[in-house]
mmCIF file with all atom_site columns, C-alpha atoms in Angstrom:
data_model
loop_
_atom_site.group_PDB
_atom_site.id
_atom_site.type_symbol
_atom_site.label_atom_id
_atom_site.label_alt_id
_atom_site.label_comp_id
_atom_site.label_asym_id
_atom_site.label_entity_id
_atom_site.label_seq_id
_atom_site.pdbx_PDB_ins_code
_atom_site.Cartn_x
_atom_site.Cartn_y
_atom_site.Cartn_z
_atom_site.occupancy
_atom_site.B_iso_or_equiv
_atom_site.pdbx_formal_charge
_atom_site.auth_seq_id
_atom_site.auth_comp_id
_atom_site.auth_asym_id
_atom_site.auth_atom_id
_atom_site.pdbx_PDB_model_num
ATOM 1   C CA . UNK V 1 1   ? -186.776 111.850 66.129 1.00 44.00 ? 1   UNK V CA 1
ATOM 2   C CA . UNK V 1 2   ? -187.123 115.626 65.814 1.00 45.00 ? 2   UNK V CA 1
ATOM 3   C CA . UNK V 1 3   ? -183.606 116.153 67.169 1.00 45.00 ? 3   UNK V CA 1
ATOM 4   C CA . UNK V 1 4   ? -182.011 113.963 64.474 1.00 49.00 ? 4   UNK V CA 1
ATOM 5   C CA . UNK V 1 5   ? -184.091 115.699 61.776 1.00 48.00 ? 5   UNK V CA 1
ATOM 6   C CA . UNK V 1 6   ? -182.919 119.124 62.936 1.00 51.00 ? 6   UNK V CA 1
ATOM 7   C CA . UNK V 1 7   ? -179.374 117.870 63.324 1.00 55.00 ? 7   UNK V CA 1
ATOM 8   C CA . UNK V 1 8   ? -179.521 116.513 59.767 1.00 59.00 ? 8   UNK V CA 1
ATOM 9   C CA . UNK V 1 9   ? -180.753 119.879 58.486 1.00 71.00 ? 9   UNK V CA 1
ATOM 10  C CA . UNK V 1 10  ? -177.941 121.718 60.270 1.00 71.00 ? 10  UNK V CA 1
ATOM 11  C CA . UNK V 1 11  ? -175.374 119.395 58.668 1.00 72.00 ? 11  UNK V CA 1
ATOM 12  C CA . UNK V 1 12  ? -177.032 119.771 55.266 1.00 76.00 ? 12  UNK V CA 1
ATOM 13  C CA . UNK V 1 13  ? -177.008 123.585 55.458 1.00 74.00 ? 13  UNK V CA 1
ATOM 14  C CA . UNK V 1 14  ? -173.414 123.653 56.733 1.00 71.00 ? 14  UNK V CA 1
ATOM 15  C CA . UNK V 1 15  ? -172.267 121.381 53.880 1.00 74.00 ? 15  UNK V CA 1
ATOM 16  C CA . UNK V 1 16  ? -174.203 123.465 51.353 1.00 73.00 ? 16  UNK V CA 1
ATOM 17  C CA . UNK V 1 17  ? -172.608 126.714 52.558 1.00 70.00 ? 17  UNK V CA 1
ATOM 18  C CA . UNK V 1 18  ? -169.146 125.108 52.431 1.00 69.00 ? 18  UNK V CA 1
ATOM 19  C CA . UNK V 1 19  ? -169.700 123.958 48.829 1.00 70.00 ? 19  UNK V CA 1
ATOM 20  C CA . UNK V 1 20  ? -171.060 127.325 47.713 1.00 69.00 ? 20  UNK V CA 1
ATOM 21  C CA . UNK V 1 21  ? -168.276 129.422 49.213 1.00 67.00 ? 21  UNK V CA 1
ATOM 22  C CA . UNK V 1 22  ? -165.256 127.142 49.198 1.00 68.00 ? 22  UNK V CA 1
ATOM 23  C CA . UNK V 1 23  ? -162.117 128.227 47.430 1.00 63.00 ? 23  UNK V CA 1
ATOM 24  C CA . UNK V 1 24  ? -160.746 126.150 44.561 1.00 68.00 ? 24  UNK V CA 1
ATOM 25  C CA . UNK V 1 25  ? -158.485 123.368 45.768 1.00 70.00 ? 25  UNK V CA 1
ATOM 26  C CA . UNK V 1 26  ? -155.091 123.609 44.096 1.00 75.00 ? 26  UNK V CA 1
ATOM 27  C CA . UNK V 1 27  ? -154.070 124.503 40.601 1.00 81.00 ? 27  UNK V CA 1
ATOM 28  C CA . UNK V 1 28  ? -155.003 122.523 37.517 1.00 82.00 ? 28  UNK V CA 1
ATOM 29  C CA . UNK V 1 29  ? -152.289 121.487 35.105 1.00 87.00 ? 29  UNK V CA 1
ATOM 30  C CA . UNK V 1 30  ? -152.403 122.854 31.580 1.00 88.00 ? 30  UNK V CA 1
ATOM 31  C CA . UNK V 1 31  ? -155.147 120.699 30.045 1.00 90.00 ? 31  UNK V CA 1
ATOM 32  C CA . UNK V 1 32  ? -154.787 119.600 26.428 1.00 92.00 ? 32  UNK V CA 1
ATOM 33  C CA . UNK V 1 33  ? -157.422 120.366 23.814 1.00 92.00 ? 33  UNK V CA 1
ATOM 34  C CA . UNK V 1 34  ? -159.268 117.241 22.714 1.00 93.00 ? 34  UNK V CA 1
ATOM 35  C CA . UNK V 1 35  ? -160.503 116.640 19.197 1.00 94.00 ? 35  UNK V CA 1
ATOM 36  C CA . UNK V 1 36  ? -163.295 114.100 18.737 1.00 95.00 ? 36  UNK V CA 1
ATOM 37  C CA . UNK V 1 37  ? -164.491 112.701 15.395 1.00 97.00 ? 37  UNK V CA 1
ATOM 38  C CA . UNK V 1 38  ? -168.076 111.401 15.308 1.00 98.00 ? 38  UNK V CA 1
ATOM 39  C CA . UNK V 1 39  ? -168.491 107.692 14.609 1.00 98.00 ? 39  UNK V CA 1
ATOM 40  C CA . UNK V 1 40  ? -171.890 108.179 13.007 1.00 98.00 ? 40  UNK V CA 1
ATOM 41  C CA . UNK V 1 41  ? -175.115 110.136 12.747 1.00 98.00 ? 41  UNK V CA 1
ATOM 42  C CA . UNK V 1 42  ? -178.693 109.846 14.038 1.00 98.00 ? 42  UNK V CA 1
ATOM 43  C CA . UNK V 1 43  ? -181.506 109.338 11.542 1.00 98.00 ? 43  UNK V CA 1
ATOM 44  C CA . UNK V 1 44  ? -185.100 109.745 12.704 1.00 98.00 ? 44  UNK V CA 1
ATOM 45  C CA . UNK V 1 45  ? -188.273 111.724 12.028 1.00 97.00 ? 45  UNK V CA 1
ATOM 46  C CA . UNK V 1 46  ? -187.543 114.448 14.611 1.00 97.00 ? 46  UNK V CA 1
ATOM 47  C CA . UNK V 1 47  ? -186.206 117.364 12.596 1.00 95.00 ? 47  UNK V CA 1
ATOM 48  C CA . UNK V 1 48  ? -185.843 120.046 15.254 1.00 94.00 ? 48  UNK V CA 1
ATOM 49  C CA . UNK V 1 49  ? -185.294 120.386 19.003 1.00 91.00 ? 49  UNK V CA 1
ATOM 50  C CA . UNK V 1 50  ? -188.361 119.571 21.067 1.00 91.00 ? 50  UNK V CA 1
ATOM 51  C CA . UNK V 1 51  ? -189.764 121.465 24.054 1.00 87.00 ? 51  UNK V CA 1
ATOM 52  C CA . UNK V 1 52  ? -189.049 120.290 27.601 1.00 79.00 ? 52  UNK V CA 1
ATOM 53  C CA . UNK V 1 53  ? -191.329 117.433 28.530 1.00 83.00 ? 53  UNK V CA 1
ATOM 54  C CA . UNK V 1 54  ? -191.433 115.938 25.013 1.00 92.00 ? 54  UNK V CA 1
ATOM 55  C CA . UNK V 1 55  ? -191.839 112.150 25.272 1.00 95.00 ? 55  UNK V CA 1
ATOM 56  C CA . UNK V 1 56  ? -188.901 110.564 23.456 1.00 96.00 ? 56  UNK V CA 1
ATOM 57  C CA . UNK V 1 57  ? -189.707 107.032 24.636 1.00 96.00 ? 57  UNK V CA 1
ATOM 58  C CA . UNK V 1 58  ? -191.519 106.027 21.429 1.00 95.00 ? 58  UNK V CA 1
ATOM 59  C CA . UNK V 1 59  ? -189.104 107.709 18.991 1.00 98.00 ? 59  UNK V CA 1
ATOM 60  C CA . UNK V 1 60  ? -187.292 105.143 16.857 1.00 98.00 ? 60  UNK V CA 1
ATOM 61  C CA . UNK V 1 61  ? -183.904 106.121 15.466 1.00 98.00 ? 61  UNK V CA 1
ATOM 62  C CA . UNK V 1 62  ? -181.223 104.568 13.331 1.00 98.00 ? 62  UNK V CA 1
ATOM 63  C CA . UNK V 1 63  ? -177.634 105.345 14.087 1.00 98.00 ? 63  UNK V CA 1
ATOM 64  C CA . UNK V 1 64  ? -175.628 105.100 10.898 1.00 98.00 ? 64  UNK V CA 1
ATOM 65  C CA . UNK V 1 65  ? -172.048 104.284 11.831 1.00 98.00 ? 65  UNK V CA 1
ATOM 66  C CA . UNK V 1 66  ? -169.281 105.242 9.413  1.00 98.00 ? 66  UNK V CA 1
ATOM 67  C CA . UNK V 1 67  ? -168.939 102.250 7.023  1.00 98.00 ? 67  UNK V CA 1
ATOM 68  C CA . UNK V 1 68  ? -165.274 101.683 7.873  1.00 98.00 ? 68  UNK V CA 1
ATOM 69  C CA . UNK V 1 69  ? -166.319 101.162 11.518 1.00 98.00 ? 69  UNK V CA 1
ATOM 70  C CA . UNK V 1 70  ? -169.159 98.674  10.840 1.00 98.00 ? 70  UNK V CA 1
ATOM 71  C CA . UNK V 1 71  ? -167.113 95.694  12.052 1.00 98.00 ? 71  UNK V CA 1
ATOM 72  C CA . UNK V 1 72  ? -166.807 97.371  15.466 1.00 98.00 ? 72  UNK V CA 1
ATOM 73  C CA . UNK V 1 73  ? -170.508 96.613  16.028 1.00 98.00 ? 73  UNK V CA 1
ATOM 74  C CA . UNK V 1 74  ? -169.835 92.856  16.218 1.00 98.00 ? 74  UNK V CA 1
ATOM 75  C CA . UNK V 1 75  ? -171.507 91.469  19.352 1.00 98.00 ? 75  UNK V CA 1
ATOM 76  C CA . UNK V 1 76  ? -173.499 94.621  20.129 1.00 98.00 ? 76  UNK V CA 1
ATOM 77  C CA . UNK V 1 77  ? -176.739 92.836  19.143 1.00 98.00 ? 77  UNK V CA 1
ATOM 78  C CA . UNK V 1 78  ? -176.434 90.610  22.224 1.00 97.00 ? 78  UNK V CA 1
ATOM 79  C CA . UNK V 1 79  ? -177.352 93.495  24.519 1.00 97.00 ? 79  UNK V CA 1
ATOM 80  C CA . UNK V 1 80  ? -180.853 94.744  25.311 1.00 97.00 ? 80  UNK V CA 1
ATOM 81  C CA . UNK V 1 81  ? -179.805 98.385  25.783 1.00 97.00 ? 81  UNK V CA 1
ATOM 82  C CA . UNK V 1 82  ? -176.950 100.684 24.793 1.00 98.00 ? 82  UNK V CA 1
ATOM 83  C CA . UNK V 1 83  ? -175.700 104.075 25.891 1.00 98.00 ? 83  UNK V CA 1
ATOM 84  C CA . UNK V 1 84  ? -175.358 106.597 23.087 1.00 98.00 ? 84  UNK V CA 1
ATOM 85  C CA . UNK V 1 85  ? -173.000 109.566 23.491 1.00 98.00 ? 85  UNK V CA 1
ATOM 86  C CA . UNK V 1 86  ? -173.816 112.392 21.129 1.00 97.00 ? 86  UNK V CA 1
ATOM 87  C CA . UNK V 1 87  ? -173.189 116.065 20.376 1.00 96.00 ? 87  UNK V CA 1
ATOM 88  C CA . UNK V 1 88  ? -176.148 118.523 20.290 1.00 93.00 ? 88  UNK V CA 1
ATOM 89  C CA . UNK V 1 89  ? -175.083 120.114 17.010 1.00 94.00 ? 89  UNK V CA 1
ATOM 90  C CA . UNK V 1 90  ? -177.977 122.588 16.859 1.00 92.00 ? 90  UNK V CA 1
ATOM 91  C CA . UNK V 1 91  ? -176.916 124.442 20.018 1.00 90.00 ? 91  UNK V CA 1
ATOM 92  C CA . UNK V 1 92  ? -175.257 127.668 18.788 1.00 90.00 ? 92  UNK V CA 1
ATOM 93  C CA . UNK V 1 93  ? -171.527 127.901 19.499 1.00 90.00 ? 93  UNK V CA 1
ATOM 94  C CA . UNK V 1 94  ? -171.959 131.123 21.502 1.00 92.00 ? 94  UNK V CA 1
ATOM 95  C CA . UNK V 1 95  ? -174.478 129.386 23.794 1.00 91.00 ? 95  UNK V CA 1
ATOM 96  C CA . UNK V 1 96  ? -172.261 126.394 24.607 1.00 90.00 ? 96  UNK V CA 1
ATOM 97  C CA . UNK V 1 97  ? -170.773 126.960 28.057 1.00 89.00 ? 97  UNK V CA 1
ATOM 98  C CA . UNK V 1 98  ? -172.428 130.364 28.355 1.00 92.00 ? 98  UNK V CA 1
ATOM 99  C CA . UNK V 1 99  ? -174.085 129.658 31.705 1.00 90.00 ? 99  UNK V CA 1
ATOM 100 C CA . UNK V 1 100 ? -172.542 128.276 34.847 1.00 93.00 ? 100 UNK V CA 1
ATOM 101 C CA . UNK V 1 101 ? -175.918 128.156 36.598 1.00 93.00 ? 101 UNK V CA 1
ATOM 102 C CA . UNK V 1 102 ? -179.510 127.943 35.427 1.00 90.00 ? 102 UNK V CA 1
ATOM 103 C CA . UNK V 1 103 ? -183.025 126.946 36.385 1.00 91.00 ? 103 UNK V CA 1
ATOM 104 C CA . UNK V 1 104 ? -183.624 123.463 34.916 1.00 87.00 ? 104 UNK V CA 1
ATOM 105 C CA . UNK V 1 105 ? -185.948 123.587 31.896 1.00 83.00 ? 105 UNK V CA 1
ATOM 106 C CA . UNK V 1 106 ? -185.706 127.411 32.087 1.00 83.00 ? 106 UNK V CA 1
ATOM 107 C CA . UNK V 1 107 ? -188.412 127.289 34.745 1.00 87.00 ? 107 UNK V CA 1
ATOM 108 C CA . UNK V 1 108 ? -187.798 129.765 37.605 1.00 91.00 ? 108 UNK V CA 1
ATOM 109 C CA . UNK V 1 109 ? -189.915 127.502 39.816 1.00 93.00 ? 109 UNK V CA 1
ATOM 110 C CA . UNK V 1 110 ? -187.031 125.007 39.668 1.00 91.00 ? 110 UNK V CA 1
ATOM 111 C CA . UNK V 1 111 ? -184.150 125.818 42.018 1.00 94.00 ? 111 UNK V CA 1
ATOM 112 C CA . UNK V 1 112 ? -181.042 127.411 40.545 1.00 94.00 ? 112 UNK V CA 1
ATOM 113 C CA . UNK V 1 113 ? -178.505 124.682 39.745 1.00 93.00 ? 113 UNK V CA 1
ATOM 114 C CA . UNK V 1 114 ? -174.912 124.573 38.559 1.00 93.00 ? 114 UNK V CA 1
ATOM 115 C CA . UNK V 1 115 ? -174.803 123.455 34.925 1.00 90.00 ? 115 UNK V CA 1
ATOM 116 C CA . UNK V 1 116 ? -172.961 120.267 35.908 1.00 92.00 ? 116 UNK V CA 1
ATOM 117 C CA . UNK V 1 117 ? -175.888 119.349 38.175 1.00 92.00 ? 117 UNK V CA 1
ATOM 118 C CA . UNK V 1 118 ? -178.313 119.360 35.223 1.00 89.00 ? 118 UNK V CA 1
ATOM 119 C CA . UNK V 1 119 ? -178.897 117.515 31.958 1.00 85.00 ? 119 UNK V CA 1
ATOM 120 C CA . UNK V 1 120 ? -178.890 120.774 30.002 1.00 86.00 ? 120 UNK V CA 1
ATOM 121 C CA . UNK V 1 121 ? -177.327 120.945 26.545 1.00 87.00 ? 121 UNK V CA 1
ATOM 122 C CA . UNK V 1 122 ? -175.728 124.298 27.429 1.00 88.00 ? 122 UNK V CA 1
ATOM 123 C CA . UNK V 1 123 ? -172.615 122.648 28.860 1.00 90.00 ? 123 UNK V CA 1
ATOM 124 C CA . UNK V 1 124 ? -168.937 123.484 28.608 1.00 91.00 ? 124 UNK V CA 1
ATOM 125 C CA . UNK V 1 125 ? -168.484 120.351 26.476 1.00 92.00 ? 125 UNK V CA 1
ATOM 126 C CA . UNK V 1 126 ? -172.018 119.364 25.491 1.00 91.00 ? 126 UNK V CA 1
ATOM 127 C CA . UNK V 1 127 ? -171.457 115.636 25.326 1.00 95.00 ? 127 UNK V CA 1
ATOM 128 C CA . UNK V 1 128 ? -174.843 114.092 25.993 1.00 95.00 ? 128 UNK V CA 1
ATOM 129 C CA . UNK V 1 129 ? -175.576 110.477 26.900 1.00 96.00 ? 129 UNK V CA 1
ATOM 130 C CA . UNK V 1 130 ? -178.794 108.481 26.877 1.00 96.00 ? 130 UNK V CA 1
ATOM 131 C CA . UNK V 1 131 ? -179.452 104.822 27.650 1.00 96.00 ? 131 UNK V CA 1
ATOM 132 C CA . UNK V 1 132 ? -181.813 103.414 25.016 1.00 98.00 ? 132 UNK V CA 1
ATOM 133 C CA . UNK V 1 133 ? -183.486 100.175 24.000 1.00 98.00 ? 133 UNK V CA 1
ATOM 134 C CA . UNK V 1 134 ? -181.496 98.377  21.307 1.00 98.00 ? 134 UNK V CA 1
ATOM 135 C CA . UNK V 1 135 ? -183.787 97.198  18.506 1.00 98.00 ? 135 UNK V CA 1
ATOM 136 C CA . UNK V 1 136 ? -181.360 95.904  15.874 1.00 98.00 ? 136 UNK V CA 1
ATOM 137 C CA . UNK V 1 137 ? -177.866 95.878  14.446 1.00 98.00 ? 137 UNK V CA 1
ATOM 138 C CA . UNK V 1 138 ? -177.660 95.441  10.667 1.00 98.00 ? 138 UNK V CA 1
ATOM 139 C CA . UNK V 1 139 ? -174.504 96.259  8.742  1.00 98.00 ? 139 UNK V CA 1
ATOM 140 C CA . UNK V 1 140 ? -173.527 99.742  9.881  1.00 98.00 ? 140 UNK V CA 1
ATOM 141 C CA . UNK V 1 141 ? -177.022 100.643 11.178 1.00 98.00 ? 141 UNK V CA 1
ATOM 142 C CA . UNK V 1 142 ? -178.028 100.426 14.837 1.00 98.00 ? 142 UNK V CA 1
ATOM 143 C CA . UNK V 1 143 ? -181.751 100.658 15.557 1.00 98.00 ? 143 UNK V CA 1
ATOM 144 C CA . UNK V 1 144 ? -182.761 102.129 18.924 1.00 98.00 ? 144 UNK V CA 1
ATOM 145 C CA . UNK V 1 145 ? -185.828 103.510 20.662 1.00 98.00 ? 145 UNK V CA 1
ATOM 146 C CA . UNK V 1 146 ? -185.907 106.414 23.124 1.00 98.00 ? 146 UNK V CA 1
ATOM 147 C CA . UNK V 1 147 ? -182.899 108.399 21.919 1.00 98.00 ? 147 UNK V CA 1
ATOM 148 C CA . UNK V 1 148 ? -183.459 112.105 22.663 1.00 96.00 ? 148 UNK V CA 1
ATOM 149 C CA . UNK V 1 149 ? -181.505 113.356 19.658 1.00 97.00 ? 149 UNK V CA 1
ATOM 150 C CA . UNK V 1 150 ? -182.792 115.006 16.491 1.00 97.00 ? 150 UNK V CA 1
ATOM 151 C CA . UNK V 1 151 ? -182.154 113.868 12.942 1.00 98.00 ? 151 UNK V CA 1
ATOM 152 C CA . UNK V 1 152 ? -178.574 114.633 11.894 1.00 98.00 ? 152 UNK V CA 1
ATOM 153 C CA . UNK V 1 153 ? -177.096 114.584 15.413 1.00 98.00 ? 153 UNK V CA 1
ATOM 154 C CA . UNK V 1 154 ? -173.440 113.434 15.431 1.00 98.00 ? 154 UNK V CA 1
ATOM 155 C CA . UNK V 1 155 ? -172.863 110.267 17.478 1.00 98.00 ? 155 UNK V CA 1
ATOM 156 C CA . UNK V 1 156 ? -169.576 110.178 19.400 1.00 98.00 ? 156 UNK V CA 1
ATOM 157 C CA . UNK V 1 157 ? -169.753 106.658 20.821 1.00 98.00 ? 157 UNK V CA 1
ATOM 158 C CA . UNK V 1 158 ? -172.007 103.687 21.541 1.00 98.00 ? 158 UNK V CA 1
ATOM 159 C CA . UNK V 1 159 ? -171.466 101.543 24.608 1.00 97.00 ? 159 UNK V CA 1
ATOM 160 C CA . UNK V 1 160 ? -173.279 98.427  25.799 1.00 97.00 ? 160 UNK V CA 1
ATOM 161 C CA . UNK V 1 161 ? -175.437 98.996  28.852 1.00 96.00 ? 161 UNK V CA 1
ATOM 162 C CA . UNK V 1 162 ? -174.389 96.811  31.789 1.00 92.00 ? 162 UNK V CA 1
ATOM 163 C CA . UNK V 1 163 ? -176.898 97.001  34.666 1.00 88.00 ? 163 UNK V CA 1
ATOM 164 C CA . UNK V 1 164 ? -174.196 95.875  37.094 1.00 84.00 ? 164 UNK V CA 1
ATOM 165 C CA . UNK V 1 165 ? -172.023 98.908  36.260 1.00 87.00 ? 165 UNK V CA 1
ATOM 166 C CA . UNK V 1 166 ? -174.477 101.439 34.834 1.00 87.00 ? 166 UNK V CA 1
ATOM 167 C CA . UNK V 1 167 ? -177.310 101.471 37.350 1.00 84.00 ? 167 UNK V CA 1
ATOM 168 C CA . UNK V 1 168 ? -177.365 102.206 41.043 1.00 77.00 ? 168 UNK V CA 1
ATOM 169 C CA . UNK V 1 169 ? -179.778 99.938  42.876 1.00 73.00 ? 169 UNK V CA 1
ATOM 170 C CA . UNK V 1 170 ? -180.336 102.242 45.840 1.00 72.00 ? 170 UNK V CA 1
ATOM 171 C CA . UNK V 1 171 ? -180.635 106.027 45.338 1.00 65.00 ? 171 UNK V CA 1
ATOM 172 C CA . UNK V 1 172 ? -177.818 107.827 47.128 1.00 62.00 ? 172 UNK V CA 1
ATOM 173 C CA . UNK V 1 173 ? -175.772 104.657 47.535 1.00 55.00 ? 173 UNK V CA 1
ATOM 174 C CA . UNK V 1 174 ? -172.850 104.115 45.181 1.00 53.00 ? 174 UNK V CA 1
ATOM 175 C CA . UNK V 1 175 ? -172.203 100.555 46.312 1.00 46.00 ? 175 UNK V CA 1
ATOM 176 C CA . UNK V 1 176 ? -175.702 99.432  45.301 1.00 40.00 ? 176 UNK V CA 1
#
């Protein structure tokens, strides 16, 4: 048992060193700039960013979808949960993408992580996503609970939550 544990650690360390010091694989093509127009806005009682650890689970929000898109909500009410993609508009432009690595929650006790291995808002393209409980769909308003976005946050998209596709039954196993 000890031999396989040590062997596993050796493989883990070797893989970690390879990832940390590997050279980029190939050239990237010239990537186009992408322009995204919000489909709506968050309305709730949370007026400013909250500290790490804030409990968003009880926060009720309304997502007001642009009126000309209201008919696109047809059928959404049949789901129990939705995923909301949104833009953290209060993050200053000079902060967006400013760090490649950080300590999650700005706590040096947490191990240094690459920004893409965190849920930080300081991303290269800070598109955030949260799965939330769907409360209602009325006209162009979508009621949800648990959305970790402040009042006025632009909403980029809403997608139905499908447990079959959106959850992984066994941690570390992509096939479920």
